[in-house]
Amino acid sequence: MAEGRDPRTVAAANGIASDQRFGAVTPPIYLSSTFAFSGYEQHRGYEYSRTANPGRDLLADTLAQLEDGAGAVVTSSGMAAVDLVLSLAGRGDLVVAPHDCYGGTYRLLSARRDRGHFDLLLVDQSDAAALAAALARKPKLVMVETPSNPLMRVVDISAIAAEAKAAGARVAVDNTFLSPALQKPIPLGADFVIHSTTKYLNGHSDVVGGAVVCAAEADLEPLRFWANITGVTGSPFDAYLTLRGLRTLFPRVERQQANAAAVAAFLAAHPAVAAVHYPGLASHATHAIAKAQQTGFGAMLSFDLAGGAEAARRFVEAVRVFTLAESLGGVESLVAHPATMTHLGMGAEARAAAGIGDGLLRLSVGLEAEADLLADLESALAAAG
Ligand SMILES: *Cc1c(COP(=O)(O)O)cnc(C)c1O
């Protein structure tokens, strides 16, 4: 690792021109499942691609440098990355997670809890008393996710990490929504950073992948061991595409976030919009924490249509630049309706309690021209009535 290199340089150039054989500028892809031994008991660093693969290792090294970690394990999906961290908790151990965590994470946590793999406590981590009560039960692992989905509520990573560590817990932060371009949980006290690389890191909506970055070298081996025995490591081709996408992480995120700020300001001034949830707006409940903890406000936001479910239906049927789809972080702008898509499984009552109304829409703002995005929103809002 070249100490002290700017993260932009790491993203753009880690591993460039490192090929010893032909001088390939772009690091080669090794699709081979297996590697020839040079002799009896002598492998050349790689044996079998489930265990380790050169291109996947280069992606892991790049992610570890970007997150200020000691190393990383690259997995076949973000969910596999979450599950890999959960391998730290065994029968009788307590896992504490945010009550408004990503839906897939919620499903995985409750399925494993139901099978007795560990105990689970879901808490509102912005509620200091609720968090303290959870930590008094001496959890093994505290999971954090900030900003939350879809209301973009931000929690204080360093405060939660300090209290969790004082209680003897390990701390894992899901950094998918911001990426290391805008937030670095390890310097704030996290032991592990989880990514769905499907989102901003790859950034082109053409790979499903994940990663766990470890703050400490000593944590790496147990995770590598578990990823290898369960076979959840990512494929060489996915690692290649993800590193290719990662090269442009910084300029993509900067441009997307500038578009998102313009979209948030436009929506906040529109009469058909009842509320805008974007941490970059001074009116957002957790604007101050976001400003202190992040180096930018990101490109995800949500907003409430005054007209409720019917207006939301008309809006998503009218958009032409935005596409109605789940997921986020790609170069293209997406709109999702949480009540009928990402948060359908939660049930109406839990959604209402969480503040997810039927008129709520979530945007992942892409790289299109700002004027085209605003014009699309303008006409869709007119159609929504
Ligand atoms: C998408 C997502 C995941 C799951 O990742 P997959 O790549 O879809 O398996 C986990 N956490 C967050 C915050 C996500 O947005």
Short mmCIF file of C-alpha atoms and ligand atoms in Angstrom, two decimals:
data_model
loop_
_atom_site.label_atom_id
_atom_site.label_comp_id
_atom_site.label_asym_id
_atom_site.label_seq_id
_atom_site.Cartn_x
_atom_site.Cartn_y
_atom_site.Cartn_z
CA MET A 1 0.00 0.00 0.00
CA ALA A 2 1.37 3.40 -0.99
CA GLU A 3 1.04 5.29 2.29
CA GLY A 4 -0.65 8.67 2.16
CA ARG A 5 -1.97 8.51 -1.39
CA ASP A 6 -5.08 10.56 -2.02
CA PRO A 7 -8.15 8.28 -2.17
CA ARG A 8 -8.96 9.66 -5.64
CA THR A 9 -5.61 8.36 -6.82
CA VAL A 10 -6.22 5.00 -5.13
CA ALA A 11 -9.64 4.65 -6.81
CA ALA A 12 -8.37 5.65 -10.25
CA ALA A 13 -5.02 3.89 -10.26
CA ASN A 14 -4.52 1.15 -7.63
CA GLY A 15 -2.95 -1.82 -9.48
CA ILE A 16 -2.58 0.05 -12.78
CA ALA A 17 0.50 -1.05 -14.79
CA SER A 18 1.34 -3.77 -12.26
CA ASP A 19 1.30 -6.63 -14.80
CA GLN A 20 4.80 -8.15 -14.84
CA ARG A 21 4.34 -10.35 -17.89
CA PHE A 22 3.15 -8.03 -20.70
CA GLY A 23 2.94 -4.64 -19.04
CA ALA A 24 -0.85 -4.54 -19.37
CA VAL A 25 -1.92 -1.13 -18.03
CA THR A 26 -5.33 -2.44 -16.92
CA PRO A 27 -4.85 -5.28 -14.41
CA PRO A 28 -5.71 -8.58 -16.13
CA ILE A 29 -8.71 -10.72 -15.22
CA TYR A 30 -7.99 -14.31 -14.15
CA LEU A 31 -11.13 -16.34 -14.79
CA SER A 32 -9.40 -19.63 -14.01
CA SER A 33 -11.04 -21.60 -11.21
CA THR A 34 -7.75 -23.31 -10.36
CA PHE A 35 -4.01 -22.53 -10.44
CA ALA A 36 -1.13 -24.87 -11.30
CA PHE A 37 1.34 -25.75 -8.56
CA SER A 38 4.95 -25.17 -9.56
CA GLY A 39 5.90 -28.42 -7.81
CA TYR A 40 5.20 -30.76 -4.93
CA GLU A 41 3.77 -28.72 -2.02
CA GLN A 42 4.54 -25.51 -3.97
CA HIS A 43 1.72 -23.24 -5.05
CA ARG A 44 2.42 -19.82 -6.50
CA GLY A 45 0.24 -17.78 -4.18
CA TYR A 46 -3.07 -18.93 -5.63
CA GLU A 47 -4.64 -22.40 -5.56
CA TYR A 48 -8.40 -22.15 -6.12
CA SER A 49 -10.56 -19.13 -6.95
CA ARG A 50 -13.18 -19.67 -4.25
CA THR A 51 -10.39 -19.18 -1.71
CA ALA A 52 -8.49 -16.41 -3.44
CA ASN A 53 -8.22 -14.84 -6.90
CA PRO A 54 -5.78 -12.12 -8.04
CA GLY A 55 -8.37 -9.69 -9.42
CA ARG A 56 -10.65 -10.10 -6.40
CA ASP A 57 -7.67 -9.47 -4.13
CA LEU A 58 -6.89 -6.25 -6.02
CA LEU A 59 -10.49 -5.07 -5.54
CA ALA A 60 -10.30 -5.98 -1.83
CA ASP A 61 -7.02 -4.08 -1.44
CA THR A 62 -8.47 -1.02 -3.19
CA LEU A 63 -11.60 -1.04 -0.99
CA ALA A 64 -9.48 -1.47 2.17
CA GLN A 65 -7.36 1.54 1.22
CA LEU A 66 -10.41 3.67 0.45
CA GLU A 67 -12.01 2.81 3.82
CA ASP A 68 -8.75 3.18 5.82
CA GLY A 69 -8.98 -0.54 6.72
CA ALA A 70 -6.39 -3.31 7.12
CA GLY A 71 -8.01 -5.53 4.50
CA ALA A 72 -11.27 -6.66 2.96
CA VAL A 73 -13.21 -9.74 1.89
CA VAL A 74 -15.14 -9.40 -1.38
CA THR A 75 -18.44 -11.29 -1.44
CA SER A 76 -21.00 -12.30 -4.06
CA SER A 77 -23.61 -9.79 -2.79
CA GLY A 78 -24.20 -7.15 -0.14
CA MET A 79 -26.35 -9.66 1.76
CA ALA A 80 -23.45 -12.13 1.76
CA ALA A 81 -21.30 -9.35 3.27
CA VAL A 82 -23.87 -8.71 6.01
CA ASP A 83 -24.09 -12.45 6.70
CA LEU A 84 -20.31 -12.73 6.81
CA VAL A 85 -20.20 -10.18 9.63
CA LEU A 86 -23.01 -12.07 11.40
CA SER A 87 -20.73 -15.13 11.46
CA LEU A 88 -19.07 -13.36 14.42
CA ALA A 89 -22.19 -13.97 16.52
CA GLY A 90 -23.05 -17.45 17.74
CA ARG A 91 -25.79 -19.12 19.77
CA GLY A 92 -26.58 -17.04 22.85
CA ASP A 93 -24.81 -13.92 21.54
CA LEU A 94 -26.83 -10.73 21.16
CA VAL A 95 -26.88 -8.71 17.93
CA VAL A 96 -28.17 -5.12 18.09
CA ALA A 97 -29.36 -3.60 14.80
CA PRO A 98 -31.23 -0.45 13.72
CA HIS A 99 -35.03 -0.79 13.71
CA ASP A 100 -35.07 0.88 10.28
CA CYS A 101 -32.26 -1.15 8.67
CA TYR A 102 -32.27 -2.26 5.01
CA GLY A 103 -35.15 -4.68 4.38
CA GLY A 104 -32.91 -7.55 3.28
CA THR A 105 -30.80 -7.14 6.42
CA TYR A 106 -33.96 -7.16 8.55
CA ARG A 107 -35.09 -10.39 6.84
CA LEU A 108 -31.71 -12.07 7.33
CA LEU A 109 -31.43 -11.00 10.98
CA SER A 110 -34.91 -12.24 11.85
CA ALA A 111 -34.52 -15.53 9.92
CA ARG A 112 -31.28 -16.34 11.74
CA ARG A 113 -32.74 -15.25 15.07
CA ASP A 114 -35.77 -17.51 14.48
CA ARG A 115 -33.43 -20.48 13.95
CA GLY A 116 -31.61 -19.73 17.20
CA HIS A 117 -28.35 -18.63 15.56
CA PHE A 118 -28.19 -15.58 17.86
CA ASP A 119 -30.44 -13.24 19.84
CA LEU A 120 -31.59 -10.01 18.24
CA LEU A 121 -32.59 -6.58 19.45
CA LEU A 122 -33.83 -3.94 16.96
CA VAL A 123 -33.53 -0.42 18.37
CA ASP A 124 -33.94 3.19 17.32
CA GLN A 125 -30.28 4.17 17.60
CA SER A 126 -31.09 7.88 17.61
CA ASP A 127 -32.84 7.26 20.96
CA ALA A 128 -29.97 7.43 23.50
CA ALA A 129 -31.96 5.71 26.27
CA ALA A 130 -33.03 2.83 24.00
CA LEU A 131 -29.46 2.37 22.81
CA ALA A 132 -28.08 2.42 26.38
CA ALA A 133 -30.66 -0.19 27.46
CA ALA A 134 -29.64 -2.42 24.52
CA LEU A 135 -25.93 -2.03 25.31
CA ALA A 136 -26.55 -2.90 28.97
CA ARG A 137 -27.40 -6.39 27.70
CA LYS A 138 -23.77 -6.75 26.51
CA PRO A 139 -24.23 -7.42 22.79
CA LYS A 140 -21.54 -9.18 20.81
CA LEU A 141 -22.18 -7.07 17.72
CA VAL A 142 -23.77 -3.68 17.06
CA MET A 143 -24.79 -2.97 13.46
CA VAL A 144 -25.19 0.62 12.27
CA GLU A 145 -26.66 1.91 9.00
CA THR A 146 -26.54 5.61 8.15
CA PRO A 147 -28.21 7.38 6.41
CA SER A 148 -31.31 5.22 6.80
CA ASN A 149 -33.55 4.05 4.01
CA PRO A 150 -35.80 5.70 2.82
CA LEU A 151 -36.01 8.72 5.18
CA MET A 152 -32.25 9.46 5.21
CA ARG A 153 -32.03 9.73 9.00
CA VAL A 154 -28.41 10.05 10.08
CA VAL A 155 -27.01 8.66 13.34
CA ASP A 156 -23.74 9.60 15.05
CA ILE A 157 -21.28 6.80 14.23
CA SER A 158 -18.51 7.87 16.62
CA ALA A 159 -20.88 8.25 19.59
CA ILE A 160 -22.54 4.86 18.97
CA ALA A 161 -19.18 3.13 18.32
CA ALA A 162 -17.65 4.54 21.51
CA GLU A 163 -20.59 3.41 23.67
CA ALA A 164 -20.80 0.01 21.97
CA LYS A 165 -17.08 -0.61 22.45
CA ALA A 166 -17.28 0.45 26.10
CA ALA A 167 -19.96 -2.26 26.44
CA GLY A 168 -17.60 -4.82 24.86
CA ALA A 169 -19.32 -5.04 21.46
CA ARG A 170 -17.86 -5.10 17.97
CA VAL A 171 -19.24 -2.43 15.62
CA ALA A 172 -20.18 -2.91 11.94
CA VAL A 173 -21.36 0.01 9.79
CA ASP A 174 -23.20 -0.46 6.48
CA ASN A 175 -21.71 2.33 4.34
CA THR A 176 -23.60 1.47 1.14
CA PHE A 177 -25.61 4.72 0.85
CA LEU A 178 -22.61 7.07 0.91
CA SER A 179 -19.51 5.07 -0.08
CA PRO A 180 -16.03 5.96 1.20
CA ALA A 181 -16.10 9.00 -1.07
CA LEU A 182 -18.43 10.68 1.45
CA GLN A 183 -18.13 8.80 4.76
CA LYS A 184 -15.44 6.69 6.44
CA PRO A 185 -16.74 4.71 9.43
CA ILE A 186 -13.38 3.14 10.44
CA PRO A 187 -11.72 6.41 11.56
CA LEU A 188 -14.98 7.09 13.44
CA GLY A 189 -14.55 3.87 15.44
CA ALA A 190 -16.11 1.05 13.39
CA ASP A 191 -14.46 -2.39 13.43
CA PHE A 192 -16.10 -3.42 10.15
CA VAL A 193 -17.52 -1.62 7.13
CA ILE A 194 -20.14 -3.44 5.06
CA HIS A 195 -20.85 -2.62 1.42
CA SER A 196 -23.32 -3.64 -1.18
CA THR A 197 -20.88 -2.90 -4.03
CA THR A 198 -23.96 -3.31 -6.26
CA LYS A 199 -24.70 0.36 -5.50
CA TYR A 200 -22.23 3.31 -5.67
CA LEU A 201 -18.96 1.35 -5.69
CA ASN A 202 -19.69 -0.44 -8.95
CA GLY A 203 -22.09 2.34 -9.90
CA HIS A 204 -23.37 0.99 -13.23
CA SER A 205 -26.23 -1.30 -12.15
CA ASP A 206 -24.67 -4.32 -13.84
CA VAL A 207 -23.14 -6.30 -10.92
CA VAL A 208 -24.52 -7.68 -7.65
CA GLY A 209 -21.67 -7.79 -5.13
CA GLY A 210 -20.52 -6.94 -1.64
CA ALA A 211 -17.55 -6.48 0.66
CA VAL A 212 -16.55 -6.37 4.31
CA VAL A 213 -13.62 -4.12 5.21
CA CYS A 214 -11.87 -4.82 8.54
CA ALA A 215 -10.22 -2.11 10.64
CA ALA A 216 -7.82 -4.61 12.25
CA GLU A 217 -5.65 -7.18 10.53
CA ALA A 218 -6.57 -9.75 13.21
CA ASP A 219 -10.24 -9.67 12.14
CA LEU A 220 -9.46 -10.49 8.54
CA GLU A 221 -8.51 -14.15 8.87
CA PRO A 222 -11.72 -15.34 10.59
CA LEU A 223 -13.80 -13.62 7.89
CA ARG A 224 -11.68 -15.03 5.05
CA PHE A 225 -12.03 -18.47 6.64
CA TRP A 226 -15.80 -18.22 6.85
CA ALA A 227 -16.19 -16.74 3.33
CA ASN A 228 -14.10 -19.61 1.96
CA ILE A 229 -15.90 -22.43 3.75
CA THR A 230 -19.35 -21.08 2.88
CA GLY A 231 -18.29 -20.13 -0.67
CA VAL A 232 -19.72 -16.61 -0.67
CA THR A 233 -16.67 -14.97 -2.25
CA GLY A 234 -17.37 -12.90 -5.38
CA SER A 235 -16.62 -14.09 -8.91
CA PRO A 236 -13.50 -12.88 -10.79
CA PHE A 237 -15.64 -11.30 -13.50
CA ASP A 238 -17.74 -9.37 -10.99
CA ALA A 239 -14.56 -8.20 -9.23
CA TYR A 240 -13.20 -6.99 -12.57
CA LEU A 241 -16.36 -5.04 -13.41
CA THR A 242 -16.61 -3.61 -9.90
CA LEU A 243 -13.02 -2.34 -9.97
CA ARG A 244 -13.72 -0.85 -13.41
CA GLY A 245 -16.73 0.99 -11.96
CA LEU A 246 -14.81 2.03 -8.85
CA ARG A 247 -12.24 3.89 -10.97
CA THR A 248 -14.74 6.75 -11.43
CA LEU A 249 -16.31 6.64 -7.94
CA PHE A 250 -15.29 10.15 -6.90
CA PRO A 251 -16.33 12.13 -10.00
CA ARG A 252 -19.57 10.11 -10.24
CA VAL A 253 -20.56 10.72 -6.63
CA GLU A 254 -19.62 14.41 -6.77
CA ARG A 255 -21.71 15.00 -9.89
CA GLN A 256 -24.64 12.88 -8.64
CA GLN A 257 -24.68 14.71 -5.33
CA ALA A 258 -24.69 18.10 -7.08
CA ASN A 259 -27.71 16.91 -9.11
CA ALA A 260 -29.37 15.62 -5.91
CA ALA A 261 -28.93 18.97 -4.17
CA ALA A 262 -30.60 20.70 -7.13
CA VAL A 263 -33.43 18.13 -7.11
CA ALA A 264 -33.93 18.55 -3.33
CA ALA A 265 -34.11 22.34 -3.63
CA PHE A 266 -36.54 22.09 -6.55
CA LEU A 267 -38.83 19.65 -4.72
CA ALA A 268 -38.73 21.64 -1.48
CA ALA A 269 -40.11 24.68 -3.34
CA HIS A 270 -42.91 22.76 -5.16
CA PRO A 271 -46.50 23.06 -3.84
CA ALA A 272 -47.36 19.38 -4.61
CA VAL A 273 -44.56 18.22 -2.29
CA ALA A 274 -45.39 18.00 1.41
CA ALA A 275 -41.86 17.18 2.69
CA VAL A 276 -38.36 16.50 1.33
CA HIS A 277 -36.01 14.15 3.19
CA TYR A 278 -32.46 15.09 2.20
CA PRO A 279 -29.76 15.54 4.88
CA GLY A 280 -28.28 18.40 2.84
CA LEU A 281 -31.33 20.58 3.55
CA ALA A 282 -31.01 22.67 6.72
CA SER A 283 -34.61 21.64 7.50
CA HIS A 284 -33.68 17.92 7.74
CA ALA A 285 -33.86 16.63 11.33
CA THR A 286 -30.33 15.20 11.22
CA HIS A 287 -28.68 17.85 9.00
CA ALA A 288 -26.16 18.82 11.71
CA ILE A 289 -24.86 15.26 12.30
CA ALA A 290 -24.65 14.67 8.55
CA LYS A 291 -22.66 17.87 8.11
CA ALA A 292 -20.21 16.92 10.85
CA GLN A 293 -19.79 13.24 9.97
CA GLN A 294 -19.97 13.17 6.16
CA THR A 295 -17.90 14.97 3.54
CA GLY A 296 -21.04 15.34 1.40
CA PHE A 297 -24.77 14.72 1.57
CA GLY A 298 -24.96 12.07 -1.13
CA ALA A 299 -27.37 11.51 -4.00
CA MET A 300 -30.23 9.68 -2.26
CA LEU A 301 -33.36 11.47 -1.10
CA SER A 302 -37.04 10.91 -0.61
CA PHE A 303 -40.11 13.13 -0.61
CA ASP A 304 -43.79 13.01 0.31
CA LEU A 305 -46.44 13.87 -2.25
CA ALA A 306 -49.30 15.79 -0.70
CA GLY A 307 -51.72 13.72 -2.83
CA GLY A 308 -50.78 10.35 -1.24
CA ALA A 309 -50.88 6.95 -3.00
CA GLU A 310 -52.88 8.11 -6.05
CA ALA A 311 -50.49 11.00 -6.69
CA ALA A 312 -47.53 8.62 -6.31
CA ARG A 313 -49.02 6.28 -8.92
CA ARG A 314 -49.59 9.12 -11.38
CA PHE A 315 -46.07 10.45 -10.71
CA VAL A 316 -44.26 7.15 -11.41
CA GLU A 317 -46.36 6.60 -14.53
CA ALA A 318 -45.40 10.05 -15.84
CA VAL A 319 -41.61 10.06 -15.38
CA ARG A 320 -39.50 9.71 -18.55
CA VAL A 321 -35.91 10.41 -17.41
CA PHE A 322 -36.26 8.71 -14.01
CA THR A 323 -36.94 4.95 -14.20
CA LEU A 324 -39.29 3.15 -11.81
CA ALA A 325 -37.00 0.55 -10.22
CA GLU A 326 -35.50 -0.61 -6.94
CA SER A 327 -31.77 -0.29 -6.14
CA LEU A 328 -29.62 2.83 -6.20
CA GLY A 329 -26.20 4.28 -6.83
CA GLY A 330 -26.04 3.76 -10.60
CA VAL A 331 -25.30 6.40 -13.23
CA GLU A 332 -29.01 6.45 -14.14
CA SER A 333 -31.71 8.14 -12.06
CA LEU A 334 -34.25 5.83 -10.41
CA VAL A 335 -37.48 6.39 -8.54
CA ALA A 336 -38.93 3.83 -6.12
CA HIS A 337 -42.24 3.78 -4.26
CA PRO A 338 -41.28 2.25 -0.86
CA ALA A 339 -44.87 1.36 0.16
CA THR A 340 -45.38 -0.95 -2.86
CA MET A 341 -41.74 -1.87 -3.60
CA THR A 342 -38.76 -1.85 -1.17
CA HIS A 343 -40.85 -1.67 2.03
CA LEU A 344 -43.93 -3.65 0.96
CA GLY A 345 -42.98 -6.62 3.16
CA MET A 346 -42.96 -4.41 6.27
CA GLY A 347 -46.76 -4.21 6.39
CA ALA A 348 -48.88 -1.04 6.47
CA GLU A 349 -48.85 -0.63 10.24
CA ALA A 350 -45.04 -0.84 10.63
CA ARG A 351 -44.63 1.51 7.65
CA ALA A 352 -46.93 4.07 9.21
CA ALA A 353 -45.05 3.82 12.53
CA ALA A 354 -41.75 4.35 10.70
CA GLY A 355 -43.07 7.43 8.87
CA ILE A 356 -43.17 5.73 5.45
CA GLY A 357 -46.41 7.03 3.93
CA ASP A 358 -48.18 5.91 0.75
CA GLY A 359 -47.18 9.17 -0.94
CA LEU A 360 -43.47 8.73 -0.21
CA LEU A 361 -41.13 8.37 -3.19
CA ARG A 362 -37.38 7.63 -3.05
CA LEU A 363 -34.95 8.96 -5.65
CA SER A 364 -31.49 7.74 -6.56
CA VAL A 365 -30.17 10.69 -8.55
CA GLY A 366 -27.89 9.88 -11.46
CA LEU A 367 -25.57 11.63 -13.89
CA GLU A 368 -28.09 13.02 -16.38
CA ALA A 369 -28.14 16.78 -17.09
CA GLU A 370 -29.67 18.70 -14.19
CA ALA A 371 -32.11 20.54 -16.49
CA ASP A 372 -33.48 17.25 -17.86
CA LEU A 373 -33.94 15.83 -14.35
CA LEU A 374 -35.77 18.94 -13.12
CA ALA A 375 -37.95 19.11 -16.26
CA ASP A 376 -38.91 15.44 -15.77
CA LEU A 377 -39.84 16.05 -12.13
CA GLU A 378 -41.77 19.19 -13.08
CA SER A 379 -43.95 17.37 -15.63
CA ALA A 380 -44.42 14.28 -13.40
CA LEU A 381 -45.51 16.52 -10.52
CA ALA A 382 -47.97 18.26 -12.85
CA ALA A 383 -49.35 14.85 -13.86
CA ALA A 384 -49.53 13.80 -10.19
CA GLY A 385 -51.84 16.75 -9.62
C1 LIG B 1 -28.71 -3.15 -1.38
C2 LIG B 1 -28.29 -3.09 0.04
C3 LIG B 1 -27.86 -4.23 0.72
C4 LIG B 1 -27.88 -5.61 0.08
O1 LIG B 1 -27.00 -5.69 -0.99
P1 LIG B 1 -27.21 -6.69 -2.24
O2 LIG B 1 -26.01 -6.38 -3.07
O3 LIG B 1 -28.51 -6.33 -2.88
O4 LIG B 1 -27.21 -8.08 -1.71
C5 LIG B 1 -27.44 -4.08 2.03
N1 LIG B 1 -27.47 -2.88 2.66
C6 LIG B 1 -27.90 -1.76 2.02
C7 LIG B 1 -27.91 -0.47 2.77
C8 LIG B 1 -28.32 -1.83 0.70
O5 LIG B 1 -28.76 -0.72 0.09
#
